[in-house]
C-alpha cells in the first residue's frame, strides 16, 4: 500500500475491494472491457430491440430504492445500477440487455 502501513497480496490489487487502509490498492487499475459500474453511463452494454421493455440506469440516491451497495467499489452517494420495472409488465414479458464481446480469458476470474 502506498502509505506503507499495510502489505497485501498482489491478487488483492484491483479486485474492487479496499484492502489497504489508504485505498491505494484500487488506484491506477486497468479497465476491463465489459466491466461496468454504470456510474457514468451504460458503457458498451446495449438494450435489446427484441424484448418487451427496457432496463433503466438508476442511482440509489435518486430512486430511494435499490441495493445499498453495488458489485463495484462502493462510495458514499454513488451507487448506480440497472433495474427493470417488471411489476408494470404482463406475465412472461422480458427485458434484455447485451454485453459487449469479452476478450478471450487470460486465466483471471472475478
Short mmCIF file of C-alpha atoms in Angstrom, two decimals:
data_model
loop_
_atom_site.label_atom_id
_atom_site.label_comp_id
_atom_site.label_asym_id
_atom_site.label_seq_id
_atom_site.Cartn_x
_atom_site.Cartn_y
_atom_site.Cartn_z
CA UNK A 1 0.00 0.00 0.00
CA UNK A 2 1.21 3.49 -0.76
CA UNK A 3 1.03 4.56 2.88
CA UNK A 4 3.43 1.79 3.89
CA UNK A 5 1.09 0.80 6.73
CA UNK A 6 -0.21 -2.37 5.04
CA UNK A 7 1.15 -5.05 2.75
CA UNK A 8 -1.30 -7.02 0.60
CA UNK A 9 -1.00 -9.97 -1.74
CA UNK A 10 -0.76 -8.99 -5.43
CA UNK A 11 -4.10 -10.71 -6.19
CA UNK A 12 -5.81 -8.17 -3.92
CA UNK A 13 -4.69 -5.27 -6.16
CA UNK A 14 -7.56 -4.04 -8.38
CA UNK A 15 -10.04 -6.63 -7.07
CA UNK A 16 -12.74 -3.99 -6.38
CA UNK A 17 -12.34 -4.31 -2.61
CA UNK A 18 -10.42 -1.87 -0.48
CA UNK A 19 -7.73 -3.93 1.21
CA UNK A 20 -5.41 -1.03 2.08
CA UNK A 21 -6.47 1.48 4.71
CA UNK A 22 -5.49 4.28 2.32
CA UNK A 23 -7.50 2.58 -0.50
CA UNK A 24 -4.44 2.77 -2.78
CA UNK A 25 -4.87 -0.86 -3.90
CA UNK A 26 -7.76 0.23 -6.13
CA UNK A 27 -5.93 3.15 -7.79
CA UNK A 28 -4.49 3.04 -11.31
CA UNK A 29 -6.31 -0.15 -12.30
CA UNK A 30 -6.50 -1.02 -15.98
CA UNK A 31 -10.05 -1.04 -17.38
CA UNK A 32 -11.54 -4.41 -18.32
CA UNK A 33 -13.83 -4.42 -21.36
CA UNK A 34 -17.40 -5.17 -20.31
CA UNK A 35 -16.77 -4.41 -16.67
CA UNK A 36 -19.17 -1.57 -15.94
CA UNK A 37 -20.23 0.13 -12.73
CA UNK A 38 -22.87 2.15 -14.63
CA UNK A 39 -21.73 5.22 -12.68
CA UNK A 40 -21.14 7.34 -15.82
CA UNK A 41 -23.23 5.54 -18.44
CA UNK A 42 -24.10 2.04 -19.59
CA UNK A 43 -20.62 1.54 -21.12
CA UNK A 44 -20.89 -0.74 -24.14
CA UNK A 45 -23.92 -2.63 -22.80
CA UNK A 46 -26.98 -2.14 -25.01
CA UNK A 47 -30.74 -2.56 -24.82
CA UNK A 48 -32.08 -5.39 -26.96
CA UNK A 49 -34.71 -4.48 -29.54
CA UNK A 50 -36.40 -7.89 -29.45
CA UNK A 51 -37.77 -7.63 -25.91
CA UNK A 52 -40.90 -6.20 -24.31
CA UNK A 53 -39.48 -3.43 -22.11
CA UNK A 54 -36.15 -1.89 -21.10
CA UNK A 55 -33.77 -1.66 -18.20
CA UNK A 56 -33.21 1.77 -16.66
CA UNK A 57 -29.98 3.14 -15.21
CA UNK A 58 -30.77 4.45 -11.73
CA UNK A 59 -28.93 5.99 -8.82
CA UNK A 60 -29.95 4.79 -5.36
CA UNK A 61 -29.86 8.39 -4.09
CA UNK A 62 -32.33 9.48 -6.79
CA UNK A 63 -34.61 6.45 -6.73
CA UNK A 64 -34.79 5.95 -2.97
CA UNK A 65 -34.61 2.21 -3.52
CA UNK A 66 -32.26 -0.44 -4.80
CA UNK A 67 -29.29 -2.20 -3.30
CA UNK A 68 -27.29 -0.48 -0.54
CA UNK A 69 -24.09 -1.16 -2.47
CA UNK A 70 -23.17 -2.48 -5.86
CA UNK A 71 -20.76 -5.04 -7.22
CA UNK A 72 -18.12 -2.39 -7.72
CA UNK A 73 -16.24 -0.28 -5.22
CA UNK A 74 -18.95 1.36 -3.21
CA UNK A 75 -18.55 5.04 -2.41
CA UNK A 76 -20.98 7.16 -0.44
CA UNK A 77 -23.53 8.83 -2.72
CA UNK A 78 -22.51 6.80 -5.75
CA UNK A 79 -24.40 3.56 -6.28
CA UNK A 80 -25.69 3.11 -9.80
CA UNK A 81 -27.41 0.00 -11.08
CA UNK A 82 -29.73 -1.23 -13.82
CA UNK A 83 -33.30 -2.11 -13.00
CA UNK A 84 -36.38 -3.23 -14.86
CA UNK A 85 -39.88 -2.46 -13.63
CA UNK A 86 -41.32 -5.94 -14.07
CA UNK A 87 -44.39 -5.23 -11.91
CA UNK A 88 -45.81 -2.96 -14.60
CA UNK A 89 -45.48 -5.66 -17.28
CA UNK A 90 -47.57 -8.63 -18.30
CA UNK A 91 -46.60 -12.05 -17.01
CA UNK A 92 -43.92 -13.55 -19.26
CA UNK A 93 -42.69 -10.17 -20.56
CA UNK A 94 -38.92 -9.92 -20.92
CA UNK A 95 -36.32 -7.16 -20.65
CA UNK A 96 -32.88 -7.89 -22.09
CA UNK A 97 -29.54 -6.16 -22.33
CA UNK A 98 -26.45 -7.38 -24.16
CA UNK A 99 -22.87 -7.09 -23.01
CA UNK A 100 -20.02 -6.17 -25.29
CA UNK A 101 -17.93 -9.07 -26.59
CA UNK A 102 -15.48 -10.07 -23.90
CA UNK A 103 -11.86 -10.78 -24.79
CA UNK A 104 -10.54 -14.30 -24.54
CA UNK A 105 -9.75 -15.17 -20.92
CA UNK A 106 -6.20 -14.70 -19.74
CA UNK A 107 -6.80 -17.02 -16.80
CA UNK A 108 -8.05 -14.40 -14.32
CA UNK A 109 -11.56 -14.82 -12.95
CA UNK A 110 -13.51 -12.34 -10.83
#
